[in-house]
């Protein structure tokens, strides 16, 4: 089965062609980061318009790279949620229309299930069951994964997601959007130990997260050391970035280790934009080595939103016989635990 995957949940337009026999044939990604940087965050209306502008050229480009004709596509998978409703509607309407014109099936895919399954695109994929850490700008969740569609949320953020906290810390330090990678880069110049930020909710049982207090602590530290221009000096900003990143990374790693011990699983997968953070990967290796567990990641280009993960997730569900009617339905909020188990 050859599946065309389309991702338009937020500010990245992703298209891919996945073949269940031959693997990933091609993928293309267009990021709107420069478009939204002027506003310091994603503007939903602009995101929707840009998806309209880029989708058809990206599909044509990806089909060409995959050396695939439209009549060789067996199905189309698209992101049906969660995400920005306008952006989701663009992708859903485009995918459904294309599927109707080509006479093939179309299937709406859960965005976070796509992230969860992204490590399966690698040469040495993890086997079920495992614990998944889904960590991005919109989500921070620990999930017990028994199989496709068999998900139990073990814990999630009670307020800000980790990626959102990174972006807000970046604004405090006057860094551009998207801020997460810039905070990580600045943290490399930071001096360990000058600032020690709290590790939220690690001193109590449970697997929930909270990053709003850490955000406030960061804001207060910036204000305390600010100069006349409203910012600390360059080295102090780097020291704050280092302390902030260490707090987030160690909090995530501690909770992952706790989740593995609680479930008895020996495998962790980590997916989502923050999973590309090098320091997080280092800390997870350290923590999991202590308990004899192994961690799997998607490759860096598939940590952020992309069409490949949607094509793969859709292909797995289509292979198991899942089908949907022709009507367009999107879900800006969508509980992953209610997905059909296959």
Coordinates of C-alpha atoms in Angstrom, one line a residue, residues 80-338:
X80 CA -7.4 15.6 11.6
X81 CA -6.3 17.0 15.0
X82 CA -5.4 18.2 17.5
X83 CA -4.2 21.6 16.2
X84 CA -5.4 25.0 14.9
X85 CA -8.9 24.5 13.4
X86 CA -8.3 26.6 10.3
X87 CA -5.0 24.9 9.5
X88 CA -6.6 21.5 10.1
X89 CA -9.5 22.3 7.8
X90 CA -7.1 23.3 5.0
X91 CA -5.4 19.9 5.1
X92 CA -8.5 17.9 5.6
X93 CA -10.5 19.5 2.7
X94 CA -7.5 19.3 0.4
X95 CA -6.9 15.6 1.3
X96 CA -10.5 14.6 1.0
X97 CA -10.9 16.4 -2.4
X98 CA -7.8 14.8 -3.7
X99 CA -8.9 11.4 -2.5
X100 CA -12.3 11.8 -4.2
X101 CA -10.7 12.9 -7.4
X102 CA -8.3 10.0 -7.4
X103 CA -10.9 7.5 -6.2
X104 CA -8.9 6.4 -3.2
X105 CA -9.5 6.2 0.6
X106 CA -8.7 9.1 2.9
X107 CA -8.1 8.8 6.6
X108 CA -7.8 11.4 9.4
X109 CA -4.8 10.8 11.7
X110 CA -4.3 11.9 15.2
X111 CA -1.3 14.3 15.2
X112 CA 0.2 13.0 18.5
X113 CA -0.2 9.3 17.4
X114 CA 1.9 10.4 14.4
X115 CA 4.6 11.7 16.7
X116 CA 4.3 8.6 18.9
X117 CA 4.9 6.4 15.9
X118 CA 7.6 8.5 14.3
X119 CA 10.5 6.4 15.7
X120 CA 9.0 3.4 13.8
X121 CA 10.3 5.0 10.6
X122 CA 13.9 4.2 11.7
X123 CA 15.9 1.1 10.7
X124 CA 15.8 -0.4 14.2
X125 CA 12.3 0.5 15.5
X126 CA 11.1 -0.2 19.1
X127 CA 8.7 -3.0 19.8
X128 CA 5.5 -2.7 21.8
X129 CA 4.9 -2.2 24.7
X130 CA 6.8 0.9 25.7
X131 CA 6.4 4.3 27.5
X132 CA 6.2 7.3 25.2
X133 CA 7.2 10.8 26.2
X134 CA 5.4 13.2 23.8
X135 CA 7.0 16.6 24.3
X136 CA 6.4 19.6 22.1
X137 CA 5.2 23.2 22.1
X138 CA 1.6 22.0 22.7
X139 CA 1.9 18.8 24.6
X140 CA 3.9 17.1 27.4
X141 CA 2.5 13.6 28.0
X142 CA 3.7 10.3 29.3
X143 CA 1.8 7.5 27.7
X144 CA 1.7 3.7 28.3
X145 CA 1.6 2.2 24.8
X146 CA 0.5 -1.5 24.6
X147 CA -0.1 -1.5 20.9
X148 CA -1.5 0.6 18.0
X149 CA -4.4 2.6 19.5
X150 CA -3.9 1.1 23.0
X151 CA -2.9 4.2 24.9
X152 CA -3.1 5.1 28.6
X153 CA -2.0 8.6 29.6
X154 CA 0.2 8.2 32.7
X155 CA 0.7 11.9 33.3
X156 CA 0.7 15.2 31.5
X157 CA 1.3 18.9 32.0
X158 CA -1.2 20.7 34.2
X159 CA -0.3 24.0 32.5
X160 CA 2.4 24.9 30.0
X161 CA 3.9 22.3 27.8
X162 CA 7.7 22.0 27.9
X163 CA 8.1 23.4 24.4
X164 CA 5.9 26.4 25.3
X165 CA 7.9 27.0 28.4
X166 CA 11.1 27.1 26.2
X167 CA 9.5 29.6 23.9
X168 CA 8.4 31.8 26.8
X169 CA 11.8 31.7 28.3
X170 CA 13.2 32.8 24.9
X171 CA 11.0 35.8 24.9
X172 CA 12.2 36.8 28.4
X173 CA 15.8 36.6 27.1
X174 CA 14.8 38.6 24.0
X175 CA 15.5 35.7 21.6
X176 CA 13.7 35.3 18.3
X177 CA 10.9 32.9 17.5
X178 CA 10.9 29.9 17.5
X179 CA 12.8 30.2 20.7
X180 CA 13.3 26.7 22.0
X181 CA 16.4 25.9 19.8
X182 CA 17.8 29.4 20.6
X183 CA 17.5 28.8 24.3
X184 CA 19.3 25.5 23.9
X185 CA 22.1 27.1 21.9
X186 CA 22.5 30.0 24.4
X187 CA 22.6 27.5 27.2
X188 CA 25.8 25.9 25.8
X189 CA 27.6 29.1 26.8
X190 CA 26.1 29.1 30.3
X191 CA 28.1 28.4 33.4
X192 CA 26.8 25.4 35.4
X193 CA 25.9 26.1 39.0
X194 CA 25.6 29.9 39.0
X195 CA 21.8 29.5 39.0
X196 CA 19.9 26.5 40.2
X197 CA 16.2 26.5 39.2
X198 CA 13.5 24.3 40.8
X199 CA 12.6 20.9 39.3
X200 CA 8.8 21.2 39.3
X201 CA 6.8 18.4 41.0
X202 CA 9.7 15.9 41.3
X203 CA 9.5 15.9 45.1
X204 CA 6.1 14.2 45.2
X205 CA 4.7 11.0 43.7
X206 CA 3.0 10.9 40.4
X207 CA 3.8 11.6 36.7
X208 CA 2.2 15.0 36.2
X209 CA 4.2 18.0 35.0
X210 CA 3.9 21.7 35.7
X211 CA 6.1 24.4 34.1
X212 CA 4.3 27.6 34.9
X213 CA 6.2 28.0 38.2
X214 CA 9.5 27.5 36.5
X215 CA 8.5 30.2 33.9
X216 CA 7.8 32.6 36.8
X217 CA 11.1 31.8 38.5
X218 CA 12.9 32.5 35.2
X219 CA 11.1 35.8 34.7
X220 CA 12.0 36.9 38.3
X221 CA 15.7 35.9 37.8
X222 CA 15.8 37.9 34.6
X223 CA 14.3 40.9 36.3
X224 CA 16.6 40.6 39.3
X225 CA 19.7 40.8 37.1
X226 CA 18.4 43.2 34.4
X227 CA 20.5 46.2 33.4
X228 CA 19.2 49.6 32.1
X229 CA 18.0 48.0 28.8
X230 CA 15.8 45.6 30.7
X231 CA 18.0 42.5 30.1
X232 CA 20.9 41.0 32.1
X233 CA 24.4 41.0 30.5
X234 CA 25.2 38.5 27.8
X235 CA 26.9 36.0 30.1
X236 CA 24.1 36.1 32.7
X237 CA 21.5 35.5 30.0
X238 CA 23.5 32.4 29.0
X239 CA 23.7 31.3 32.6
X240 CA 19.9 31.7 33.0
X241 CA 19.3 29.7 29.8
X242 CA 21.5 27.0 31.1
X243 CA 19.8 26.8 34.5
X244 CA 16.3 26.8 32.8
X245 CA 17.2 24.1 30.4
X246 CA 18.7 21.9 33.1
X247 CA 15.5 22.2 35.2
X248 CA 13.3 21.2 32.3
X249 CA 15.5 18.4 31.1
X250 CA 16.1 16.9 34.5
X251 CA 12.3 17.1 35.3
X252 CA 11.4 15.3 32.1
X253 CA 14.1 12.6 32.7
X254 CA 13.2 12.0 36.3
X255 CA 9.5 11.5 35.3
X256 CA 10.4 9.2 32.4
X257 CA 12.5 7.0 34.7
X258 CA 9.6 7.0 37.2
X259 CA 7.1 6.0 34.5
X260 CA 9.3 3.1 33.3
X261 CA 9.7 1.8 36.9
X262 CA 5.9 2.2 37.4
X263 CA 4.9 0.2 34.3
X264 CA 7.8 -2.3 34.3
X265 CA 8.6 -1.5 30.7
X266 CA 12.2 -1.4 29.5
X267 CA 11.7 0.8 26.5
X268 CA 11.1 4.6 26.2
X269 CA 10.4 6.4 23.0
X270 CA 10.5 10.2 22.9
X271 CA 8.9 12.3 20.2
X272 CA 7.9 15.8 19.4
X273 CA 9.8 19.0 18.8
X274 CA 11.6 19.1 22.2
X275 CA 12.9 15.5 21.6
X276 CA 15.5 17.1 19.3
X277 CA 17.1 18.8 22.3
X278 CA 20.6 17.3 22.7
X279 CA 20.8 17.9 26.4
X280 CA 17.5 16.1 27.0
X281 CA 18.8 13.1 25.0
X282 CA 22.0 13.0 27.1
X283 CA 20.2 13.1 30.4
X284 CA 17.7 10.4 29.3
X285 CA 20.6 8.1 28.4
X286 CA 22.1 8.7 31.9
X287 CA 18.8 8.1 33.8
X288 CA 17.7 5.1 31.8
X289 CA 21.1 3.4 31.9
X290 CA 20.7 3.2 35.7
X291 CA 17.6 1.0 35.4
X292 CA 18.7 -1.0 32.3
X293 CA 16.2 0.7 30.0
X294 CA 16.6 1.8 26.4
X295 CA 15.5 5.0 24.7
X296 CA 14.5 5.4 21.0
X297 CA 14.1 8.7 19.1
X298 CA 12.9 9.8 15.7
X299 CA 15.6 11.3 13.5
X300 CA 15.9 15.1 14.0
X301 CA 14.0 16.0 10.9
X302 CA 11.0 14.0 12.1
X303 CA 11.0 15.4 15.7
X304 CA 9.1 18.5 14.5
X305 CA 5.8 18.2 12.6
X306 CA 6.1 16.4 9.3
X307 CA 4.2 14.4 6.7
X308 CA 6.2 11.2 7.1
X309 CA 4.8 10.4 10.5
X310 CA 1.2 11.0 9.3
X311 CA 1.7 8.8 6.2
X312 CA 3.1 6.0 8.4
X313 CA 0.4 6.3 11.1
X314 CA -2.3 6.4 8.4
X315 CA -0.8 3.4 6.6
X316 CA -0.8 1.3 9.8
X317 CA -4.5 2.0 10.5
X318 CA -5.5 1.4 6.8
X319 CA -3.6 -1.9 6.8
X320 CA -5.7 -2.9 9.9
X321 CA -8.9 -2.1 8.0
X322 CA -9.8 1.2 9.4
X323 CA -12.0 3.2 7.0
X324 CA -13.9 6.6 7.2
X325 CA -16.8 8.2 5.4
X326 CA -16.2 10.9 2.8
X327 CA -17.3 13.8 5.1
X328 CA -14.7 16.2 6.4
X329 CA -14.2 16.2 10.2
X330 CA -11.4 17.8 12.2
X331 CA -10.8 17.9 16.0
X332 CA -8.9 20.9 17.4
X333 CA -9.0 19.0 20.7
X334 CA -8.8 15.2 20.6
X335 CA -8.1 12.7 23.3
X336 CA -5.7 10.1 22.0
X337 CA -7.0 7.4 24.4
X338 CA -10.3 7.2 22.6

